[in-house]
Amino acid sequence: MSEYRSGLGWDAHRTIAGRPLILGGVAIASEVGLDGHSDADVLSHAITDAILGAACLGDIGMHFPDTDSRWKDADSINLLRHAKALAQDAGFELVNVDATVILERPKLNDYRMAIRRSLAECLKLAADRVSVKFKTAEKVGPVGEGRSAEALAVVSVRRSAAPQKK
Ligand code: C5P
Ligand code: MG
């Protein structure tokens, strides 16, 4: 019988004027963007951590430290692609992704298919294995007051092969 595992990811970034809002590699029309190292793609970061967690490979800061020039200004979708390759090298293939972005505004519903397709293309998964949901925080707390955005992700993986010897 196949061995299945799951991984959990979470991330948060401050909102800030004058920066783009990128979610799952998709640019969203918005008055505010997200602050941080790289493109601050909070959704890609949460999914990256979920993949690393499922494969027991540490976390995003361990593989892509701010201090490493290789990853400076890297698109987060490329970090996500790299995390998937690391999990594959450790003998795991992705089964599905489910994620929630918590952001007060703008409304993201119209972007659901674009984000799902972008993530599915990056992860080489069928789009029906990539789910993205959106929530507000009901005007409560830093997210609800529009000061930050958060994302949560769960990933399932199946052991496909013995880990590659390096
Ligand atoms: O947070 P709340 O339960 O009010 O969200 C209701 C719906 O609004 C969500 O299920 C989602 O479809 C949509 N939504 C959205 N963009 C957001 C937040 C919520 O499209 N930034
Ligand atoms: Mg982040």
Coordinates of C-alpha atoms and ligand atoms in Angstrom, one line a residue:
M1 CA 0.0 0.0 0.0
S2 CA 1.2 3.5 -0.8
E3 CA 2.5 5.7 2.0
Y4 CA 0.6 9.0 2.1
R5 CA 1.7 12.1 4.1
S6 CA 0.3 15.6 4.6
G7 CA 2.0 18.9 5.2
L8 CA 0.8 22.2 6.6
G9 CA 2.0 25.7 5.6
W10 CA 1.1 29.2 6.9
D11 CA 2.5 32.7 6.0
A12 CA 1.7 36.3 6.5
H13 CA 2.8 39.6 4.9
R14 CA 2.0 43.2 5.7
T15 CA 0.0 45.2 3.2
I16 CA 1.7 48.3 1.7
A17 CA 0.9 50.8 -1.0
G18 CA 3.1 50.9 -4.1
R19 CA 3.9 47.2 -4.3
P20 CA 2.2 44.5 -6.4
L21 CA -0.2 42.0 -5.0
I22 CA 0.9 38.6 -6.3
L23 CA -1.0 35.5 -5.3
G24 CA 0.0 32.0 -6.6
G25 CA 2.1 33.8 -9.3
V26 CA -0.9 35.9 -10.5
A27 CA -0.8 39.7 -10.4
I28 CA -4.1 40.9 -8.8
A29 CA -5.5 44.4 -9.5
S30 CA -5.3 46.1 -6.1
E31 CA -4.7 49.4 -4.4
V32 CA -2.3 47.8 -2.0
G33 CA 0.3 45.1 -2.4
L34 CA 2.3 43.0 0.1
D35 CA 5.6 43.9 1.7
G36 CA 8.6 41.7 2.1
H37 CA 11.7 40.1 0.6
S38 CA 11.0 38.7 -2.9
D39 CA 7.6 39.3 -4.4
A40 CA 5.8 38.5 -1.0
D41 CA 3.5 36.0 -2.7
V42 CA 2.0 34.8 0.6
L43 CA 0.0 32.0 -1.0
S44 CA 3.1 30.5 -2.8
H45 CA 5.0 30.7 0.4
A46 CA 2.4 28.8 2.4
I47 CA 2.2 26.1 -0.2
T48 CA 6.0 25.9 -0.4
D49 CA 6.1 25.3 3.4
A50 CA 3.3 22.7 3.2
I51 CA 5.3 20.7 0.5
L52 CA 8.5 20.9 2.6
G53 CA 6.5 19.8 5.6
A54 CA 4.9 16.8 3.9
A55 CA 8.4 15.6 2.9
C56 CA 9.9 16.5 6.3
L57 CA 12.4 18.8 4.6
G58 CA 12.4 21.8 7.0
D59 CA 11.0 25.1 6.0
I60 CA 11.2 27.9 3.4
G61 CA 13.8 30.0 5.3
M62 CA 16.1 27.0 5.5
H63 CA 16.1 26.4 1.8
F64 CA 15.7 30.0 0.5
P65 CA 17.4 32.3 3.1
D66 CA 17.1 36.1 2.6
T67 CA 20.9 36.2 2.7
D68 CA 21.4 33.9 -0.2
S69 CA 21.9 35.9 -3.4
R70 CA 20.7 33.0 -5.5
W71 CA 17.1 33.6 -4.2
K72 CA 17.2 37.4 -4.0
D73 CA 14.3 38.9 -6.0
A74 CA 13.4 35.3 -7.1
D75 CA 9.7 34.9 -8.0
S76 CA 8.1 32.9 -5.3
I77 CA 6.5 30.6 -7.9
N78 CA 10.0 29.5 -8.7
L79 CA 10.7 28.7 -5.0
L80 CA 7.6 26.7 -5.0
R81 CA 8.7 24.8 -8.1
H82 CA 12.1 24.1 -6.4
A83 CA 10.3 22.9 -3.2
K84 CA 8.4 20.4 -5.4
A85 CA 11.6 19.2 -6.9
L86 CA 13.2 18.7 -3.5
A87 CA 10.2 16.7 -2.4
Q88 CA 10.4 14.6 -5.5
D89 CA 14.1 14.0 -4.9
A90 CA 13.1 12.8 -1.4
G91 CA 10.8 10.3 -3.0
F92 CA 7.4 12.1 -2.8
E93 CA 5.0 13.1 -5.5
L94 CA 2.2 15.6 -4.9
V95 CA -1.4 14.4 -4.7
N96 CA -3.3 17.6 -4.0
V97 CA -3.1 21.1 -2.6
D98 CA -5.8 23.0 -0.7
A99 CA -5.2 26.6 0.4
T100 CA -7.0 29.6 1.9
V101 CA -6.0 33.2 1.4
I102 CA -7.3 35.5 4.1
L103 CA -7.4 39.1 2.8
E104 CA -10.0 41.8 3.5
R105 CA -9.9 43.3 0.0
P106 CA -9.9 43.2 -2.9
K107 CA -12.3 40.4 -3.7
L108 CA -10.4 37.5 -5.2
N109 CA -13.2 35.3 -6.5
D110 CA -12.7 36.4 -10.1
Y111 CA -9.0 35.3 -9.9
R112 CA -9.7 31.7 -8.6
M113 CA -9.3 29.9 -11.9
A114 CA -6.2 32.0 -12.9
I115 CA -4.5 31.2 -9.6
R116 CA -5.4 27.5 -9.7
R117 CA -4.1 27.2 -13.2
S118 CA -0.9 29.1 -12.4
L119 CA -0.2 26.8 -9.3
A120 CA -1.2 23.7 -11.2
E121 CA 1.2 24.6 -14.1
C122 CA 4.0 25.3 -11.6
L123 CA 3.5 22.0 -9.7
K124 CA 2.6 19.9 -12.8
L125 CA -0.7 18.9 -11.3
A126 CA -4.1 18.7 -12.9
A127 CA -6.1 21.8 -12.0
D128 CA -8.7 19.7 -10.1
R129 CA -5.9 18.8 -7.6
V130 CA -5.3 22.4 -6.8
S131 CA -7.9 24.2 -4.7
V132 CA -7.8 27.8 -3.6
K133 CA -10.2 29.5 -1.2
F134 CA -10.6 33.1 0.0
K135 CA -11.8 34.6 3.3
T136 CA -12.0 37.9 4.9
A137 CA -11.2 38.2 8.6
E138 CA -14.5 40.1 9.2
K139 CA -12.7 43.4 10.0
V140 CA -11.1 41.9 13.1
G141 CA -7.4 41.9 13.9
P142 CA -4.5 42.9 11.6
V143 CA -5.9 41.1 8.6
G144 CA -9.4 42.4 9.2
E145 CA -8.1 45.9 9.5
G146 CA -6.4 45.5 6.1
R147 CA -2.8 45.7 7.6
S148 CA -1.8 42.2 6.5
A149 CA -2.7 39.1 4.5
E150 CA -2.4 35.5 5.5
A151 CA -2.4 32.2 3.7
L152 CA -2.8 28.6 4.9
A153 CA -2.1 25.5 2.9
V154 CA -2.4 21.7 3.2
V155 CA -0.6 19.4 0.8
S156 CA -0.9 15.6 0.4
V157 CA 2.0 13.6 -1.0
R158 CA 2.5 9.9 -1.9
R159 CA 5.7 8.1 -1.6
S160 CA 6.7 7.4 -5.3
A161 CA 10.2 6.2 -5.0
A162 CA 13.1 5.7 -2.6
P163 CA 14.9 9.0 -1.9
Q164 CA 17.6 9.9 -4.4
K165 CA 21.1 9.3 -3.1
K166 CA 23.2 12.4 -3.3
Ligands
C5P1 O1 -14.9 36.1 4.8 P1 -16.3 35.8 4.2 O2 -16.8 34.5 4.8 O3 -17.2 37.0 4.3 O4 -16.1 35.5 2.7 C1 -17.2 35.2 1.9 C2 -16.8 34.8 0.5 O5 -16.2 36.0 -0.2 C3 -15.7 33.8 0.4 O6 -16.2 32.5 0.5 C4 -15.0 34.1 -0.9 O7 -15.7 33.4 -1.9 C5 -15.2 35.5 -1.1 N1 -14.0 36.3 -0.8 C6 -13.3 36.8 -1.9 N2 -12.1 37.6 -1.7 C7 -11.7 37.9 -0.5 C8 -12.4 37.4 0.6 C9 -13.6 36.6 0.4 O8 -13.6 36.6 -3.0 N3 -10.6 38.7 -0.3
MG2 MG 6.2 34.9 2.9

